[in-house]
């Protein structure tokens, strides 16, 4: 990796942090966390005390701000660091708060952050001293430490209660079950607090807990997962290195490094031997979950928290194990662009799909780069950075993923996203950081929350240390190419995970120094871009006299008649997008496809395809057509009461056949208080919402009605024929009179979709709305060519409608979900009752009165249009770009 690229990635990592940090301050502070989708704040769930997923962590103490303190110092943002300290002093100042929190979470996220922030603000060796700082963060840390010490009261084993109320202490109904990691990961923070305050009680309590847990390990040397603090009995037989035990092992080694007590190094090495003997999979690439008493396999999944282990193994000097374990998680990330909470290593599939922006894999990647300086780990960091930017960014922060498969966002940004995940990404590319120079050989450690703790030599444990270094120098393997991906066994990890093969995985070095041609197959496919259906038009003004056919003829006149591909210095230039045939190849590193041939022109790795920008309108139209579309329904009725024109949007999907000429709407600017953007979930309740149970009324005044109608889009009346509900029969003359220039609503089933549209068009309908039988919508399709067999009367038994071609349909055809359709049909029945009961036929026949609708679609922003890219299988073709070329430049 070049120096310029490394510095660019460092800047991007800092920008990622600042995006999330300022998003929190602007939208959530002083609450604990940011909801990055809603751009709002989140605090403890006061309504549900048992919501431990939230309440264990959030306590009304501006958690994200405190947790991010030392990240600001690490990224050399002195003014933001100073401001953050001032905000913590002003808005938090102490922890006399009626919040029941988990001791472990508050210790690592809050106490550790306050201590690290204090060290950066006061220790000249860290080069971030804050002028005027008087130790306020340490005072707050001591206040919090005293409150956490309540967890050690009334426990016969010395193992702390798992939760404590910061104001009241341990509550009388508190659970006595805790996990090994929760109870045994206190010593770093409690030890530093003791050394800085002179009060040894914190360190003494944490040390006793480790001893009590250690003395209860099984006969085969394994720690359990959960334990009863009263009886000291293990609560579950299953154990592993992930959730429930992970940071216990981490803190054994780091307690030795920071505090200098050799006892913890002995414990760490003993535990590692038991782990290798009982938990290490036969492949030697990952660790299992087994019975802690006899080592029998109890589960066939690994969890994302286990990805911390390579980083710890680096510190312990076991680089070979660290490299292999990291490769396993690296391939899981490559497969899903994140690491799911659980991965089934037998099925090679996701077991629990969410990804809450966890840092463990990124942390281990950082430690491996520091130990080996192999540029492979920088490339892994760039991969992670790009995936986070692509799949988790929101307008105000970074969102967790509900699923690594569909990448749907969860509205939560946990504080460790800023204190760990992005911090480790930044440090990976920040070679100049003092942690990598002045403090490289000191005793500093990262806590399990990523906080940096170090102690002056006078505060360290006075016992002896081992003479030899913990971490041995790295020696790369003796291969032609010494980077990690070229290890003879590197591909084995990919095969165990089931990650798709990439071209870089199969390039083999030639003895002469050249690369052989790949001998294994990679995914290649020929694609041709045809654009959206021909009758797709988007105008800013619907009140034009241009017919669809005239629009299409004008569009075709503007397109070049012949496709021209011209070789240029860095690839090829193509004069139009429609009709371009490309051979594309999957590129795993970029998570997309790369064009490798255009027409008869092969492209090398660094070549691009440049397409004339004016010819890109079909691409933009395809993107626009793919946006969410709505049936905007208006219900306006006469009354002597005040006017209130009701308006509602119902989600629909356009058919692949027929005309598509919606009104495009910028929802971010044009949606008023009476406009409701809706989605499928809004209609899962089958009952009519309360506000729609009675028709909205407009005044009798024709002028008032006209004023209301003038404000809305062009609409057509909605009708439903009881004697042709499926629309699968030709409409009679009388029926045609009823649906002419209107939107006819029909049920799904009985015939081909295109036949419903064909019969409605023949009767003069403006549009056909098909109500689905399920609570979802999809794009209805029709026959693909004029050569389809004849329709009716055929002896071959063809389905009626097969002879109708897509181009035969000139009206709109859309599908609405079952629940949305039920709502619509209820309104149609109400409208029919009003029409039949009205005494004025002139009033009921007016287009301004009653039930009407128009079709609208979310309008693409200029930014979205500018970033539109050719894609295949929902992945971009990464080396295709549009450029503007003067007409005289192309012969």
Short mmCIF file of C-alpha atoms in Angstrom, two decimals, residues 111 115 138 141-147 149 187 189-207 459:
data_model
loop_
_atom_site.label_atom_id
_atom_site.label_comp_id
_atom_site.label_asym_id
_atom_site.label_seq_id
_atom_site.Cartn_x
_atom_site.Cartn_y
_atom_site.Cartn_z
CA UNK A 111 -14.93 3.84 34.43
CA UNK A 115 -9.49 6.84 33.63
CA UNK A 138 -10.47 11.00 38.12
CA UNK A 141 -14.08 7.79 38.32
CA UNK A 142 -13.60 7.46 42.06
CA UNK A 143 -17.24 8.35 42.68
CA UNK A 144 -18.33 5.69 40.19
CA UNK A 145 -15.87 3.15 41.60
CA UNK A 146 -17.32 3.51 45.09
CA UNK A 147 -20.81 2.85 43.73
CA UNK A 149 -17.98 -1.56 44.94
CA UNK A 187 -8.81 -5.67 37.32
CA UNK A 189 -9.81 -0.49 35.53
CA UNK A 190 -9.99 -1.20 39.27
CA UNK A 191 -6.21 -1.62 39.43
CA UNK A 192 -5.52 1.71 37.75
CA UNK A 193 -8.13 3.42 39.94
CA UNK A 194 -6.39 2.06 43.04
CA UNK A 195 -2.93 3.14 41.84
CA UNK A 196 -4.10 6.67 40.97
CA UNK A 197 -6.19 7.27 44.13
CA UNK A 198 -4.14 5.29 46.65
CA UNK A 199 -7.23 3.32 47.69
CA UNK A 200 -6.24 -0.35 47.27
CA UNK A 201 -9.74 -1.71 47.99
CA UNK A 202 -10.72 -1.63 44.31
CA UNK A 203 -7.75 -3.67 43.15
CA UNK A 204 -8.05 -6.05 46.11
CA UNK A 205 -11.70 -6.83 45.29
CA UNK A 206 -10.96 -7.44 41.60
CA UNK A 207 -7.99 -9.68 42.42
CA UNK A 459 2.70 2.91 40.14
#
